[in-house]
Coordinates of C-alpha atoms in Angstrom, one line a residue:
Chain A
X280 CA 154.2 80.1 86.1
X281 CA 153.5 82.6 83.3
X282 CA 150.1 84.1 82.8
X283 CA 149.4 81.7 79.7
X284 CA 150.5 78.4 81.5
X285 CA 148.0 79.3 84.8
X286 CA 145.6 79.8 82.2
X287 CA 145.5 76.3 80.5
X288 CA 146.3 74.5 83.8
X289 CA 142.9 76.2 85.3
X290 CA 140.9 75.6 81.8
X291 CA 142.4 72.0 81.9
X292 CA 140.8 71.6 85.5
X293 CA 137.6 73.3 84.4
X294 CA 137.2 71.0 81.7
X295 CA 138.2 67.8 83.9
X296 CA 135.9 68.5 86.9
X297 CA 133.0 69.1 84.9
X298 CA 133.7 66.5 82.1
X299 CA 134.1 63.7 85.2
X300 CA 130.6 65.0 86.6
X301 CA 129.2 64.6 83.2
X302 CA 131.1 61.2 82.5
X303 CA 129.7 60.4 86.5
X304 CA 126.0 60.9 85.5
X305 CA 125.8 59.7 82.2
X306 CA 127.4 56.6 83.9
X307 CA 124.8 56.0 86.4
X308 CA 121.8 56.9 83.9
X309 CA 123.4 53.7 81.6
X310 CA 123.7 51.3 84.7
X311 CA 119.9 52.5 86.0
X312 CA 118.5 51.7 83.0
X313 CA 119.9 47.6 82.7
X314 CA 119.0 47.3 86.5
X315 CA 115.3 48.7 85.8
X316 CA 114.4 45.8 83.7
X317 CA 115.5 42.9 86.5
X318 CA 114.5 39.6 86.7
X319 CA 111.2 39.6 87.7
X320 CA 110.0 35.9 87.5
X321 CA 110.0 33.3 84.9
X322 CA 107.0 32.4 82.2
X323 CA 105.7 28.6 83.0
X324 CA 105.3 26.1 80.8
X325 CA 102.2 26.2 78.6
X326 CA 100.7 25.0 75.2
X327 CA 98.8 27.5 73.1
X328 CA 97.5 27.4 69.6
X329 CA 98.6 29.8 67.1
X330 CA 96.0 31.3 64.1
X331 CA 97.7 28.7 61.7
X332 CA 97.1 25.6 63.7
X333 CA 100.3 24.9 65.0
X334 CA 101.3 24.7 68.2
X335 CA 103.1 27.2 70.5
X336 CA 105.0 26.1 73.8
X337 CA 107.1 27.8 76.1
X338 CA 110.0 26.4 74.3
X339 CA 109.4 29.4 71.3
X340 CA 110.4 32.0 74.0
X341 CA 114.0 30.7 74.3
X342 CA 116.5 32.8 72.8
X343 CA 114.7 35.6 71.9
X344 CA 113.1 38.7 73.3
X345 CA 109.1 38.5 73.2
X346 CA 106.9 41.1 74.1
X347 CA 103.5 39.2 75.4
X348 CA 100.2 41.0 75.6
X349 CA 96.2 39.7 76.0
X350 CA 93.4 40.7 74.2
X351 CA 90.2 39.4 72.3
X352 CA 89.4 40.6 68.7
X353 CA 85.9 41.8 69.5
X354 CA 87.4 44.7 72.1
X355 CA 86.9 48.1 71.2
X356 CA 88.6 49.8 74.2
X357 CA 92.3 49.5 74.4
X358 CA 93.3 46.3 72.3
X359 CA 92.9 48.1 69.0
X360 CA 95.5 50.7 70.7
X361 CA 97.8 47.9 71.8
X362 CA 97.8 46.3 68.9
X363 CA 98.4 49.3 66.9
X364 CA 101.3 49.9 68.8
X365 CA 102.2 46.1 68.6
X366 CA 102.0 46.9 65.0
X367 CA 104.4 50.1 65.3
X368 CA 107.2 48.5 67.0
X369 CA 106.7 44.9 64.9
X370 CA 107.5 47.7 62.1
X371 CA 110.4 49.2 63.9
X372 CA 112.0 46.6 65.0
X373 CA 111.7 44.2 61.4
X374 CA 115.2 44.2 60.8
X375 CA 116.1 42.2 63.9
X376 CA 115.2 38.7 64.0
X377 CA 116.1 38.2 67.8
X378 CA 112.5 39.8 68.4
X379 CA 109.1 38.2 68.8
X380 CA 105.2 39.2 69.4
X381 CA 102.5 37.3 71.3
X382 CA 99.0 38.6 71.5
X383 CA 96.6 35.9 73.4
X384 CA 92.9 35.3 73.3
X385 CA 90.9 35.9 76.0
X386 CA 87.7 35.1 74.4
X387 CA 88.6 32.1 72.8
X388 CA 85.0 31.1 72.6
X389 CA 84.5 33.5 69.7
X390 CA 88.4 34.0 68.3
X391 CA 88.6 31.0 66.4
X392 CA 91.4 30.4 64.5
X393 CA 90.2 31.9 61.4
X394 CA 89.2 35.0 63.2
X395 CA 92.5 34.9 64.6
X396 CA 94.0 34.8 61.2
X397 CA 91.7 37.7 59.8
X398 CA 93.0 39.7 62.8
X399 CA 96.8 38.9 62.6
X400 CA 96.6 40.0 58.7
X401 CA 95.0 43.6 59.8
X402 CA 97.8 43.9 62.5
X403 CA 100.9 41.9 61.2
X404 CA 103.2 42.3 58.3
X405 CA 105.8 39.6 59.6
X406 CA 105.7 36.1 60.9
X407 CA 107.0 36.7 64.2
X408 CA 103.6 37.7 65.8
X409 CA 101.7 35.1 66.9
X410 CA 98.4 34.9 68.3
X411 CA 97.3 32.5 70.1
X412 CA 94.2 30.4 71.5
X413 CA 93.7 27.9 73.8
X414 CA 91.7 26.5 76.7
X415 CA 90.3 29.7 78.8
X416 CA 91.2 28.0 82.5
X417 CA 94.5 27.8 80.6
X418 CA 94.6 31.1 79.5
X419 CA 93.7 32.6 83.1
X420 CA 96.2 30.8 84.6
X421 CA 98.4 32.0 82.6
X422 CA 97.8 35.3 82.7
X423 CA 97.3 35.0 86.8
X424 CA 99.9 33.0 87.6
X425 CA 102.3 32.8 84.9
X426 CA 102.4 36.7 84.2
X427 CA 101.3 38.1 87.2
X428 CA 98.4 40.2 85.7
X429 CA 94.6 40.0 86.5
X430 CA 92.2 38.4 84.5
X431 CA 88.8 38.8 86.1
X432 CA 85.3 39.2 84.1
X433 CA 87.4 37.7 81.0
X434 CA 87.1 38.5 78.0
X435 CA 87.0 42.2 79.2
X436 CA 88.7 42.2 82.0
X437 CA 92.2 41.3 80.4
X438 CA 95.3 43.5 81.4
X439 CA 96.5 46.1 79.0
X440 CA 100.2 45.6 79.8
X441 CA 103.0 44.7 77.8
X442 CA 105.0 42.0 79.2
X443 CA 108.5 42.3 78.2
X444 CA 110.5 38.6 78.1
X445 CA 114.2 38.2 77.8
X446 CA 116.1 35.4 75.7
X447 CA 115.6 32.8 78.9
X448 CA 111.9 33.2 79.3
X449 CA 112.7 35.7 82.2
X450 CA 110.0 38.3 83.0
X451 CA 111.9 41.3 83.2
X452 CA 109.1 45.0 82.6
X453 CA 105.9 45.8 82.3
X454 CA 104.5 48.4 80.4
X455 CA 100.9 49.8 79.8
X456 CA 100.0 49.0 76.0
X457 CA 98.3 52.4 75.4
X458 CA 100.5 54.6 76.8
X459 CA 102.7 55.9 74.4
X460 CA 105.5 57.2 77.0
X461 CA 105.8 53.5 77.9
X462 CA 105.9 52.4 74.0
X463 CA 109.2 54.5 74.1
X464 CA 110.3 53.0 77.2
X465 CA 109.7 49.3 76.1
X466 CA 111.4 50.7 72.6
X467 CA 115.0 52.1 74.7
X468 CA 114.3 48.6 76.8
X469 CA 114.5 46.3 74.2
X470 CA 117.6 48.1 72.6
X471 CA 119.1 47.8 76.1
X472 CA 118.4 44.2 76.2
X473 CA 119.7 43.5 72.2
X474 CA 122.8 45.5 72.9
X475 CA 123.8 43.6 76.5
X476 CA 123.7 40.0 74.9
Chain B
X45 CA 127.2 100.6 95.6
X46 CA 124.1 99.6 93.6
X47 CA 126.2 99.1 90.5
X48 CA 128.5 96.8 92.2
X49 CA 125.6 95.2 93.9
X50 CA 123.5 94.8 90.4
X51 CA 127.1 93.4 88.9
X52 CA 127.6 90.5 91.0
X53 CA 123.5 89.9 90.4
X54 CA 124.3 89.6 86.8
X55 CA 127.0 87.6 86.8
X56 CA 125.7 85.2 89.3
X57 CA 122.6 84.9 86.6
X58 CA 125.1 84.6 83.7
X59 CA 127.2 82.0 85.3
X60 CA 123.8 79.8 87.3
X61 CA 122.3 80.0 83.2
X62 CA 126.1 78.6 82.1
X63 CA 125.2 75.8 84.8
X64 CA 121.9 75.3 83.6
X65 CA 122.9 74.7 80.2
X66 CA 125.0 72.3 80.8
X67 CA 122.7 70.3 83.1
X68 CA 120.2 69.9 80.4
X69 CA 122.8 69.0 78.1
X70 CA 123.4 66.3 80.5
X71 CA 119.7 65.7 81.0
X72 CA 119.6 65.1 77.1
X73 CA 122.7 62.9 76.5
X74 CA 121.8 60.7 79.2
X75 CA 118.1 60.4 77.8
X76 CA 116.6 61.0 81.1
X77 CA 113.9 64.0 79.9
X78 CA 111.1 61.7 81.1
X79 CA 112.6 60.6 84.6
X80 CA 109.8 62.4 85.8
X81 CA 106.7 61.8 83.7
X82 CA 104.7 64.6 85.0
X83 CA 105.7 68.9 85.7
X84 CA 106.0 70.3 87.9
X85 CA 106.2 68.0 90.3
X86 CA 108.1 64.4 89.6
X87 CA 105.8 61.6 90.5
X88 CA 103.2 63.8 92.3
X89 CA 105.7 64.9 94.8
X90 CA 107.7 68.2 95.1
X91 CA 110.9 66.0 96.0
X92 CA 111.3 63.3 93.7
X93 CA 110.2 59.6 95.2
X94 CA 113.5 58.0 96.6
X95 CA 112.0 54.1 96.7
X96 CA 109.2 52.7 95.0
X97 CA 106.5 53.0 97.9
X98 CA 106.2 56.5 97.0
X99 CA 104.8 56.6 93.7
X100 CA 101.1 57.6 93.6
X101 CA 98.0 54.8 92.7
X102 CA 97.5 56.9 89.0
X103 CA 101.3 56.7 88.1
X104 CA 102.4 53.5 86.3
X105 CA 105.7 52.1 89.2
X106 CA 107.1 50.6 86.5
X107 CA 108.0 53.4 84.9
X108 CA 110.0 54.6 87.8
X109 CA 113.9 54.8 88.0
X110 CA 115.6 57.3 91.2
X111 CA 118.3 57.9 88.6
X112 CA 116.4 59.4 85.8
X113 CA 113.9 60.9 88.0
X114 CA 116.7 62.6 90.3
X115 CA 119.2 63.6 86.9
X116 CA 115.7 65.4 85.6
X117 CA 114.7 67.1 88.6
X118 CA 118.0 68.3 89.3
X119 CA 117.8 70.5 86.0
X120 CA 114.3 71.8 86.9
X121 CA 115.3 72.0 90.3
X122 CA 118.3 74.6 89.1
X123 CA 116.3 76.2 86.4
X124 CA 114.5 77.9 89.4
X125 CA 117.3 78.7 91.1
X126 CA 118.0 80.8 87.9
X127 CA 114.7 81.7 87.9
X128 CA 115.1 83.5 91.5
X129 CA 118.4 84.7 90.7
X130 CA 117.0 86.9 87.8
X131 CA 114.0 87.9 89.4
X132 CA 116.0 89.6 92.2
X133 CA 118.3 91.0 89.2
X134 CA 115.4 92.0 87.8
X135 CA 114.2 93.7 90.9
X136 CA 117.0 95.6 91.5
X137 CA 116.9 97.0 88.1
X138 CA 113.3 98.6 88.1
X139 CA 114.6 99.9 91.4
X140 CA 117.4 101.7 91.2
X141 CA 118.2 101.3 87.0
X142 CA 115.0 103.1 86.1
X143 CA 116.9 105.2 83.7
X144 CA 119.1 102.9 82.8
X145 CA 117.4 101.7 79.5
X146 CA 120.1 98.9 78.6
X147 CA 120.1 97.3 82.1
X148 CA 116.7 97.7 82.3
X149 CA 115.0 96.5 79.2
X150 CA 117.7 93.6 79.1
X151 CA 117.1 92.8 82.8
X152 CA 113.2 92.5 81.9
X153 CA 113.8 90.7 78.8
X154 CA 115.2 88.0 80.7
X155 CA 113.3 87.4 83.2
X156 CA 110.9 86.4 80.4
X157 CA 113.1 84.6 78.6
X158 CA 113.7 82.4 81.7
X159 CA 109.9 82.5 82.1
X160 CA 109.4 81.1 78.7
X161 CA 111.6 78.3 79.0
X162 CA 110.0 77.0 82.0
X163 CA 107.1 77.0 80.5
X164 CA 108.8 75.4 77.9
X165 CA 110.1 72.7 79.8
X166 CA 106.4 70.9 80.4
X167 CA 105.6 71.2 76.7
X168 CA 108.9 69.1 76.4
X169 CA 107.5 66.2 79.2
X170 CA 104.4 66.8 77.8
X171 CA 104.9 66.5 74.2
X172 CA 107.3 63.0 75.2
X173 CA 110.3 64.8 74.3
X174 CA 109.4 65.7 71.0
X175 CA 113.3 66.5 69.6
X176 CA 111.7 69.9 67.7
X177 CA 110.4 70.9 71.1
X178 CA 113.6 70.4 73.5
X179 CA 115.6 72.2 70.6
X180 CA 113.8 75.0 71.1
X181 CA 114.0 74.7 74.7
X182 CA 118.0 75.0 74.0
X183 CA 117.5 77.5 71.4
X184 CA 115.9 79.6 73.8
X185 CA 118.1 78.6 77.1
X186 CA 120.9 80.2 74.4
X187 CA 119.1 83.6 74.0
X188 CA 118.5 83.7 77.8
X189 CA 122.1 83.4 78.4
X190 CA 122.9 86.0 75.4
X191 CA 121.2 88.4 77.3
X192 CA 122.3 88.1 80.0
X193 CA 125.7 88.0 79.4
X194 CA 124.7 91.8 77.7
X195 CA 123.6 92.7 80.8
X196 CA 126.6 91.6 82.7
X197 CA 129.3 93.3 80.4
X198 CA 126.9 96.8 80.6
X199 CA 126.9 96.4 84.5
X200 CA 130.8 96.1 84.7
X201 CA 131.1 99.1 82.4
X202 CA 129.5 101.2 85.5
X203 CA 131.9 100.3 87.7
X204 CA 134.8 99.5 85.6
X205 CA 135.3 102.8 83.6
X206 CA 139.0 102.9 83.3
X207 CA 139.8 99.4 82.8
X208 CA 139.7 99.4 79.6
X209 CA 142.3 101.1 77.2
X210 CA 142.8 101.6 73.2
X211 CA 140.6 99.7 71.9
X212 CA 138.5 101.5 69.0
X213 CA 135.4 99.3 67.5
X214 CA 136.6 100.3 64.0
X215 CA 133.6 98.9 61.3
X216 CA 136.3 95.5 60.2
X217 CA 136.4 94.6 64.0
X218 CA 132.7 95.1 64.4
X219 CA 131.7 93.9 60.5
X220 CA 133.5 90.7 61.5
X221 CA 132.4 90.3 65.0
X222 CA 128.7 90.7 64.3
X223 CA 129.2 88.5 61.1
X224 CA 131.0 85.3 63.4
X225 CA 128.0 86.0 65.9
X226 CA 125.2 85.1 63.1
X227 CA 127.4 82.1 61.9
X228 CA 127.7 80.8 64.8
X229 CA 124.0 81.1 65.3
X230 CA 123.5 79.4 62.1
X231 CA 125.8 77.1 62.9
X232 CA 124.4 76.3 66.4
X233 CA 120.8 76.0 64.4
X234 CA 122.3 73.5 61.8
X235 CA 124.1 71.2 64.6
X236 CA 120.5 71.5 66.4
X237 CA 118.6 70.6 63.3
X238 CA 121.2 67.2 63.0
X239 CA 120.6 66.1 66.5
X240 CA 117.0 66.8 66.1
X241 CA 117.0 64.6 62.9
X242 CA 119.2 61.6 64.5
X243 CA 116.1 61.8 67.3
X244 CA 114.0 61.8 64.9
X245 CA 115.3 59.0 62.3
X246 CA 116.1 56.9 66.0
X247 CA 112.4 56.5 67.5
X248 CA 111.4 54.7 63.9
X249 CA 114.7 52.8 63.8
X250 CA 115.8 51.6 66.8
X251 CA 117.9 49.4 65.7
X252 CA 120.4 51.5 63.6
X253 CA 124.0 52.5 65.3
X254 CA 124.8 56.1 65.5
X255 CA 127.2 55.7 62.9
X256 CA 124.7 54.4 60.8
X257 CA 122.3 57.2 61.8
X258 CA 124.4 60.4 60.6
X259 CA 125.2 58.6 57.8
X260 CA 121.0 58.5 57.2
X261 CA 121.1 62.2 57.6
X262 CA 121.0 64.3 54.5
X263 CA 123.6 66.5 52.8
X264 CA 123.3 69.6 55.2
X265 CA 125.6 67.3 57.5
X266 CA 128.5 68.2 55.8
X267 CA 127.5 71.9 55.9
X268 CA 128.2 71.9 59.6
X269 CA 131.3 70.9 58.9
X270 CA 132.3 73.2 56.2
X271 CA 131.0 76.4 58.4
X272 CA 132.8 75.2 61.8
X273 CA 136.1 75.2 60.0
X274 CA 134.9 78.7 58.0
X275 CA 134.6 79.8 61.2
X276 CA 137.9 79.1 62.8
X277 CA 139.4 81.5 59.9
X278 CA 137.1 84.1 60.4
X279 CA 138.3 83.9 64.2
X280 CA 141.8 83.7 63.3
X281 CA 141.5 86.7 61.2
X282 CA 139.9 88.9 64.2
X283 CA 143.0 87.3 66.3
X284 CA 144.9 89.2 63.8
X285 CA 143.0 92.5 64.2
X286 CA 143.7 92.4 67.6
X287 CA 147.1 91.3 67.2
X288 CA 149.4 94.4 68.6
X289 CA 147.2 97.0 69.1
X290 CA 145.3 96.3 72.3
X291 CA 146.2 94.5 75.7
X292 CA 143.8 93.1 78.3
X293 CA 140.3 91.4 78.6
X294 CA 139.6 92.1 74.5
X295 CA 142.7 90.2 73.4
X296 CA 142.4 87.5 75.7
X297 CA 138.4 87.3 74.8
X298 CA 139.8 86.8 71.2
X299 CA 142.2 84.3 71.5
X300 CA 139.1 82.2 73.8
X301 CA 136.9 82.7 70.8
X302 CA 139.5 80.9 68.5
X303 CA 140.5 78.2 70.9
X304 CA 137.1 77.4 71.8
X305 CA 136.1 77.0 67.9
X306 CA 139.3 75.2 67.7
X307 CA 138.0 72.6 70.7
X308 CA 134.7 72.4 69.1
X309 CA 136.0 71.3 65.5
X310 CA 138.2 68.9 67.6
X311 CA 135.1 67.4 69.5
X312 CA 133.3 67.7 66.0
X313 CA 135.3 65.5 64.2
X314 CA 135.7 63.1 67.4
X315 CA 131.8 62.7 67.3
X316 CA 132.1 61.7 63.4
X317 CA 134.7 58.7 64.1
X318 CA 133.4 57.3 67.5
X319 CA 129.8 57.7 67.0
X320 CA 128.6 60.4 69.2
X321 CA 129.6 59.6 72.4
X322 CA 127.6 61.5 75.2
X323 CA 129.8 63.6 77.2
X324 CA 131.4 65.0 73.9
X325 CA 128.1 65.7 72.6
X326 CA 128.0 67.5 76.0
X327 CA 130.5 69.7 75.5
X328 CA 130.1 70.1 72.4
X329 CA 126.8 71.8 72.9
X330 CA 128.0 73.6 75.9
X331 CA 131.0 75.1 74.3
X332 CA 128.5 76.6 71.5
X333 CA 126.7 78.6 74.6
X334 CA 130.1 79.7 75.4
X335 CA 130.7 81.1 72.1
X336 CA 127.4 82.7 71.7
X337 CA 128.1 84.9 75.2
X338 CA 131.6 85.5 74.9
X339 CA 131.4 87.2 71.5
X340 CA 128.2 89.6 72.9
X341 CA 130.8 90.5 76.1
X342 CA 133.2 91.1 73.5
X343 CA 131.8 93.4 70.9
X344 CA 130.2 95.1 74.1
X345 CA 133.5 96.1 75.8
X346 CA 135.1 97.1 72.4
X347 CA 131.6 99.7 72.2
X348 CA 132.9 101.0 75.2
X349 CA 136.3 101.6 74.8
X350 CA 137.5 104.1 72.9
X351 CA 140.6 105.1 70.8
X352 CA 143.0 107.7 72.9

């Protein structure tokens, strides 16, 4: 073999060993990142009231991705952060129409529906956020059994996570409203989720 | 002895720093800079969690994934492997190279170079992989290796001093080197300032394709372009300087200069029609490192030789 032939037969080996290694990684970086948001349980059946009066079952989940959180308007710890970043990705994500927000009450006592409203116009700049009322056993159970996150000492006591929901109501990741590192997360999430179906 | 001993210390360095590059290239394309979201440690642990049991109480589970974690910690994990390599380099050096100003003072420099980019590396986790900051963690990666690879070439001379033959640096060979170094520099800056902006333009749309994102970007796109082909004729034109006169390493680091600008317009253009895929994006950051080195090792073996 002459001098120039050994050459590109070793640079042609250099390039496939380490482009196959590359090609290997990036591989299993994709396929971790679809089986990290896995089925984790499925949202019951409920009936909630949204600010504008109508009614919101578990039927408005189907076929599209919703990002569920729980708050009360009154809070001044971390639901002005969540919904901030509610806000931020309701922004980012307004040109899709597959995606949908949920922020529930856990003081319904005092978040009537007009307060509701007041609150959804500071936060929301596109009808697919809802926010929602209802009866507080309702709402507890909800959060307790439907979502798996505790709701002790209510109103307070509400969990900061994001609950992320796939086009068949399955829960698939949770994420902690006021982190940003998880904002980004739930962000690459969703994408994965859009781009899969 | 020492100068062979020294050599191979360099050139392990050079070569671990190559490796390194290209496993935070990989880190990058495969978006796995937060697979561990603290430093230095991943997960509170000095070897990365392997099931789920082993994250800590204060660290959110759900954020876990072994793949990510492991991809990310495998570049940290070399970067000290680098690190050790150049501190025994290093060592050797202020030992027995005391007088040897160029092996010295470029031995140092890299050491802190290496330093720095550790460093470095938490600001990126830190700062949530803000795209500025992990270009300068490249930028700096590429310096480091520049460096080194000067140090390298200037260790070989010692032991090496008849290998090389007829070759004078006459002021065209060296205008024209040193000019396709700083282009390629500026080059390498303007291909880092696109990606930085595609990172940038992503996190508020999330939704736009990659072909939709570089068509977002600004004019200075097409400046990357324009240069990367500008350079292939400023390489072809140093092929031709070298063209009869001299034999050996020189030539053949010549024609690698051209075929590797070559390749890189070639994975270029293949970015522009199938929307960035990863591993060329890979490569096509790696092969700039290559560039960068190869042309210091170059115009450094030409200083040395002289005419006959």
């Amino acid at each position: 073999m002459s001098s120039l032939n050994k050459k590109l037969v070793l640079a042609f080996l250099f390039i496939f060993m380490f482009g196959s290694f590359g090609f290997y990684v990036i591989d299993r970086a994709t396929k971790s990142r679809i089986n990290n948001i896995g089925i984790i349980g499925q949202v019951p059946a409920f009936s909630l009231t949204n600010f504008d009066g109508s009614i919101v079952t578990e039927k408005q989940l189907n076929d599209k991705i919703s990002i569920i959180s729980f708050i009360f308007t009154q809070c001044d710890g971390a639901c002005p952060i969540m919904s901030d970043n509610m806000s931020v990705l309701q922004e980012r994500f307004s040109s899709s129409n597959d995606i949908q927000f949920f922020s529930i009450t856990t003081d319904p006592e005092f978040d009537t529906l007009s307060v509701l409203t007041d609150f959804s116009s500071k936060y929301s700049k596109k009808n697919n956020w809802f926010f929602l009322r209802g009866n507080i056993a309702d709402v507890v159970s909800l959060s307790e059994q439907g979502f798996f996150l505790s709701a002790a000492l209510l109103p307070v006591g509400h969990s900061t996570r994001f609950v992320l929901v796939d086009k068949d109501s399955n829960i698939r990741k949770y994420y902690e409203g006021t982190v940003e590192s998880n904002i980004y997360e739930l962000q690459s999430d969703i994408v994965t989720l859009l781009n899969q179906e | 002895m020492t100068n062979k001993f020294f050599f191979r210390s360099a050139l392990i360095s050079t070569i671990l720093s190559y490796l390194l590059i290209f496993v935070g290239g990989l880190v990058r394309v495969s978006g796995s800079g937060l697979g561990c979201p603290d430093w230095p440690k991943c997960f509170g642990r000095w070897i990365p969690p392997t099931s789920i049991e082993q994250i800590p109480a204060h660290i959110d589970p759900a954020i876990f994934n072994i793949v990510l974690a492991w991809i990310e910690y495998g570049n940290r994990m070399l970067g000290v492997i680098v690190g050790i390599s150049i501190v025994v380099m290093t060592i050797i050096a202020i030992i027995y190279f005391r007088k040897n100003s160029k092996i010295l003072y470029s031995s140092i420099l890299s050491l802190f170079l290496v330093g720095a980019n550790g460093g470095l590396g938490a600001i990126v986790v830190s700062s949530l992989l803000n795209p500025f900051v992990v270009s300068l963690h490249m930028i700096l990666a590429l310096f480091l290796v520049s460096v080194l690879s000067y140090t390298t070439i200037e260790s070989y001379k010692l032991t090496n001093s008849n290998q090389f033959t007829g070759i004078h640096l006459s002021s065209s060979v060296s205008i024209s080197l040193i000019a396709l170094w700083i282009l390629i520099i500026v080059e390498i800056l303007l291909g880092t300032g696109i990606r930085t902006n595609i990172e940038l333009i992503a996190i508020d749309n999330p939704l736009l394709s990659k072909g939709e994102l570089l068509n977002a970007l600004e004019s200075y796109k097409y400046l990357h372009s324009v240069l990367g082909f500008s350079l292939l004729f400023l390489s072809a034109y140093l092929s031709y300087l070298f063209k009869d006169d001299f034999f050996g390493l020189s030539k053949q680091l010549v024609y690698f200069i051209f075929g590797m600008i070559l390749f890189q317009i070639f994975l270029g253009e293949l970015m522009i029609f199938f929307e960035l895929p990863q591993l060329t994006r890979l490569f096509h950051t790696w092969g700039s490192s290559w560039l960068v080195g190869i042309i210091i090792i170059l115009y450094n073996t030409l200083h040395y030789e002289q005419p006959k």
